[in-house]
């Protein structure tokens, strides 16, 4: 079944800022499947081991999601946020190995 976007324009984040990730942004879209997050073309993959997607809701709860770079240098540039995450206020690139935030972006209002 083809995904139909209910918000075709999407919501653009601020620019990534952090110790390892500077530059690039996220576009958040709503679909039947939920919230979809996509990295901008100018986003550079950090050299840290085990970078992951991490989202934070308006209450400050952080959810560690998929690994950013996977087997054979494949990159998860787009992910669908699990249904149990009801909103996204910010997105982080998080190093699961060192347990540190490499860079973070925010949205002007939570993506619901």
Short mmCIF file of C-alpha atoms in Angstrom, two decimals:
data_model
loop_
_atom_site.label_atom_id
_atom_site.label_comp_id
_atom_site.label_asym_id
_atom_site.label_seq_id
_atom_site.Cartn_x
_atom_site.Cartn_y
_atom_site.Cartn_z
CA UNK A 1 0.00 0.00 0.00
CA UNK A 2 1.36 3.40 -0.99
CA UNK A 3 1.90 5.94 1.77
CA UNK A 4 -0.28 9.03 1.46
CA UNK A 5 1.14 12.10 3.15
CA UNK A 6 -1.45 14.06 5.11
CA UNK A 7 0.97 16.98 5.45
CA UNK A 8 2.67 17.36 2.05
CA UNK A 9 4.73 20.39 3.05
CA UNK A 10 6.25 18.95 6.21
CA UNK A 11 7.96 20.72 9.04
CA UNK A 12 11.62 21.79 8.83
CA UNK A 13 13.86 21.65 11.88
CA UNK A 14 16.63 23.98 12.93
CA UNK A 15 20.17 23.17 11.78
CA UNK A 16 22.07 20.41 13.61
CA UNK A 17 24.36 21.73 16.31
CA UNK A 18 26.63 19.65 18.50
CA UNK A 19 30.17 18.47 19.09
CA UNK A 20 30.24 16.09 16.08
CA UNK A 21 27.28 17.09 13.91
CA UNK A 22 27.16 20.65 12.60
CA UNK A 23 24.93 21.32 9.63
CA UNK A 24 22.05 19.56 7.98
CA UNK A 25 18.46 19.45 9.15
CA UNK A 26 15.37 17.23 9.33
CA UNK A 27 12.06 17.34 7.50
CA UNK A 28 9.18 15.79 9.46
CA UNK A 29 6.11 14.55 7.58
CA UNK A 30 2.84 12.94 8.71
CA UNK A 31 1.49 9.86 6.93
CA UNK A 32 -0.88 7.02 7.72
CA UNK A 33 2.08 5.19 9.20
CA UNK A 34 2.89 8.06 11.57
CA UNK A 35 5.69 10.61 11.71
CA UNK A 36 8.45 10.21 9.11
CA UNK A 37 11.79 11.95 9.61
CA UNK A 38 14.23 12.57 6.75
CA UNK A 39 17.75 13.97 6.85
CA UNK A 40 18.58 16.83 4.48
CA UNK A 41 21.02 16.19 1.63
CA UNK A 42 23.72 18.34 3.28
CA UNK A 43 23.77 16.19 6.46
CA UNK A 44 27.20 14.60 7.00
CA UNK A 45 27.43 11.24 8.80
CA UNK A 46 29.59 11.63 11.94
CA UNK A 47 32.69 9.48 12.30
CA UNK A 48 31.67 8.27 15.77
CA UNK A 49 30.98 4.57 16.32
CA UNK A 50 27.31 3.53 16.46
CA UNK A 51 25.48 6.78 15.65
CA UNK A 52 21.72 6.35 16.14
CA UNK A 53 18.53 8.33 15.66
CA UNK A 54 17.11 9.55 18.96
CA UNK A 55 13.89 11.54 19.32
CA UNK A 56 12.69 13.56 22.30
CA UNK A 57 9.04 14.36 23.03
CA UNK A 58 7.65 17.53 24.64
CA UNK A 59 7.82 15.94 28.10
CA UNK A 60 11.56 15.33 27.71
CA UNK A 61 11.35 11.55 27.20
CA UNK A 62 14.13 10.32 24.90
CA UNK A 63 13.64 7.33 22.56
CA UNK A 64 16.65 5.61 21.02
CA UNK A 65 15.68 4.40 17.56
CA UNK A 66 17.50 2.93 14.56
CA UNK A 67 21.18 2.97 13.90
CA UNK A 68 22.08 5.68 11.39
CA UNK A 69 24.68 3.72 9.41
CA UNK A 70 24.17 0.01 8.90
CA UNK A 71 25.77 -2.89 7.00
CA UNK A 72 27.58 -2.17 3.72
CA UNK A 73 27.66 1.59 4.39
CA UNK A 74 23.88 1.81 3.96
CA UNK A 75 22.42 4.82 5.76
CA UNK A 76 18.97 5.14 7.33
CA UNK A 77 18.38 8.68 6.02
CA UNK A 78 14.62 8.33 6.56
CA UNK A 79 12.83 6.61 9.43
CA UNK A 80 9.26 6.22 10.61
CA UNK A 81 8.87 7.02 14.30
CA UNK A 82 7.20 4.15 16.25
CA UNK A 83 3.52 4.68 17.14
CA UNK A 84 4.27 4.76 20.89
CA UNK A 85 6.09 8.08 20.35
CA UNK A 86 3.16 10.49 20.09
CA UNK A 87 5.13 13.65 19.30
CA UNK A 88 8.63 14.78 18.41
CA UNK A 89 10.09 18.02 19.78
CA UNK A 90 13.71 17.39 18.87
CA UNK A 91 15.88 14.87 17.06
CA UNK A 92 19.36 13.87 18.13
CA UNK A 93 22.14 11.92 16.54
CA UNK A 94 23.26 9.84 19.50
CA UNK A 95 26.37 7.66 19.83
CA UNK A 96 25.16 4.50 21.55
CA UNK A 97 28.77 3.35 22.14
CA UNK A 98 29.95 6.46 24.00
CA UNK A 99 26.43 7.38 25.24
CA UNK A 100 26.74 10.98 24.08
CA UNK A 101 24.66 13.34 21.93
CA UNK A 102 26.59 14.17 18.76
CA UNK A 103 24.17 16.80 17.47
CA UNK A 104 20.58 17.95 17.93
CA UNK A 105 17.84 19.83 16.05
CA UNK A 106 14.52 21.19 17.29
CA UNK A 107 11.18 22.04 15.71
CA UNK A 108 9.29 25.31 16.23
CA UNK A 109 6.45 23.24 17.73
CA UNK A 110 6.15 19.50 18.44
CA UNK A 111 5.42 17.29 15.43
CA UNK A 112 2.26 15.34 16.28
#
